[in-house]
């Protein structure tokens, strides 16, 4: 590995050498058949990853652009959007949609908890909601949404289901070909970025539209966007030799390589690995008296928001870890200073996470907490092994 540090923030995640090599390859022209072939393979694998019979869009941008593409192409100014929010990134859909004149209502869970599906049903019963946004994993809280519970409720209300997979896609199953509750009740839009469980540096916005979501775009005629208008991109996504705006050539090399690695690992194995990471990290940190913000049943496979035990100073703790070559993130908003966030997704390895457990233990010891590093490591290994069996 070329990386000198362990980047265990909730994205970007560690980039492996094969992906760096792809990034550093010679830049071909965007209509060069060799590039076109790589782009086409990347798009095909994106369809396979999300199991969609709709269309996928892979364009230069970050996750926020993907959010914007999902919204402007499905909900018109003046229409109603329901935001189901489990934290900071769920909330982001509200100002985003309002910027386009969309009427937004937000159901916000207490940080660390899920939104009650019954509250979603009650709100939707008021009628008139065109779409509902759900953040699969909110990166601020480490809470994973209950897609199984929410999907039938949203579909029964006749609304489009938009899933923000920025901190989930390729680490947690997102199957757009699956029926939830009744035949044909399917996820309409999945959006994500390249830099998290996919394992590529930041720079690509990835969005998938189901046939129903594409029909919604068609019915809108004009949308208040140009670069984010999927109709401008459709010809390119169907035939990547076509031009609309210059693709991020080297990012596409890296992305296609990342998807090859994902399919070489196999989706079920990859999802099981992530689930086991989440359980093992939380169990190991519990040995140090550190508790996750989310209850285990709501906690994400991809990252954990960890509450500090009494007396641990956030800045000091993270600075000491950084000095040992390991980077974690602080917490957001009201949790700032009270918790840190550790990413455990993408091409992060079990060895890296075991090392992370050891370094966190060493740091707590330096700060005067008499922790048992060996027991935490054993807990990590046992829980991980049990999780992938
Ligand atoms: N949604 C979620 C769940 C996220 O975690 C993030 C970024 N952390 C975003 C959206 C926004 O993505 P970006 O920062 O790539 O624009």
Short mmCIF file of C-alpha atoms in Angstrom, two decimals, residues 38-59 169 174 176 190 192 198 204-209 237 255-256 259-260 262-263 267 271:
data_model
loop_
_atom_site.label_atom_id
_atom_site.label_comp_id
_atom_site.label_asym_id
_atom_site.label_seq_id
_atom_site.Cartn_x
_atom_site.Cartn_y
_atom_site.Cartn_z
CA UNK A 38 -13.60 1.65 -19.98
CA UNK A 39 -16.46 4.11 -19.36
CA UNK A 40 -18.95 1.63 -20.84
CA UNK A 41 -17.70 -1.13 -18.55
CA UNK A 42 -17.91 1.20 -15.55
CA UNK A 43 -21.51 2.07 -16.41
CA UNK A 44 -22.43 -1.58 -16.99
CA UNK A 45 -20.96 -2.55 -13.62
CA UNK A 46 -22.84 0.34 -11.96
CA UNK A 47 -26.11 -1.08 -13.34
CA UNK A 48 -25.13 -4.48 -12.00
CA UNK A 49 -24.09 -3.10 -8.60
CA UNK A 50 -27.52 -1.50 -8.10
CA UNK A 51 -29.37 -4.19 -10.08
CA UNK A 52 -31.35 -1.62 -12.03
CA UNK A 53 -33.21 -1.92 -15.30
CA UNK A 54 -33.27 1.87 -15.48
CA UNK A 55 -30.39 4.22 -16.32
CA UNK A 56 -27.22 5.13 -14.45
CA UNK A 57 -25.31 8.41 -14.57
CA UNK A 58 -21.64 8.72 -13.64
CA UNK A 59 -20.43 12.31 -13.94
CA UNK A 169 -23.45 2.05 -1.78
CA UNK A 174 -29.06 -1.45 -2.47
CA UNK A 176 -33.24 -1.59 -7.27
CA UNK A 190 -30.06 5.64 -5.64
CA UNK A 192 -23.84 8.14 -4.27
CA UNK A 198 -16.58 2.31 -3.49
CA UNK A 204 -17.61 11.36 -9.19
CA UNK A 205 -21.35 11.70 -8.69
CA UNK A 206 -23.21 8.47 -9.36
CA UNK A 207 -27.00 8.28 -9.72
CA UNK A 208 -29.34 5.50 -10.83
CA UNK A 209 -32.90 6.16 -12.00
CA UNK A 237 -24.69 7.07 -20.71
CA UNK A 255 -13.93 3.99 -10.80
CA UNK A 256 -14.04 1.16 -13.33
CA UNK A 259 -15.90 -1.85 -9.56
CA UNK A 260 -13.74 -4.67 -10.93
CA UNK A 262 -15.82 -5.02 -5.95
CA UNK A 263 -17.07 -7.77 -8.27
CA UNK A 267 -21.25 -8.44 -3.48
CA UNK A 271 -21.71 -6.71 2.30
#
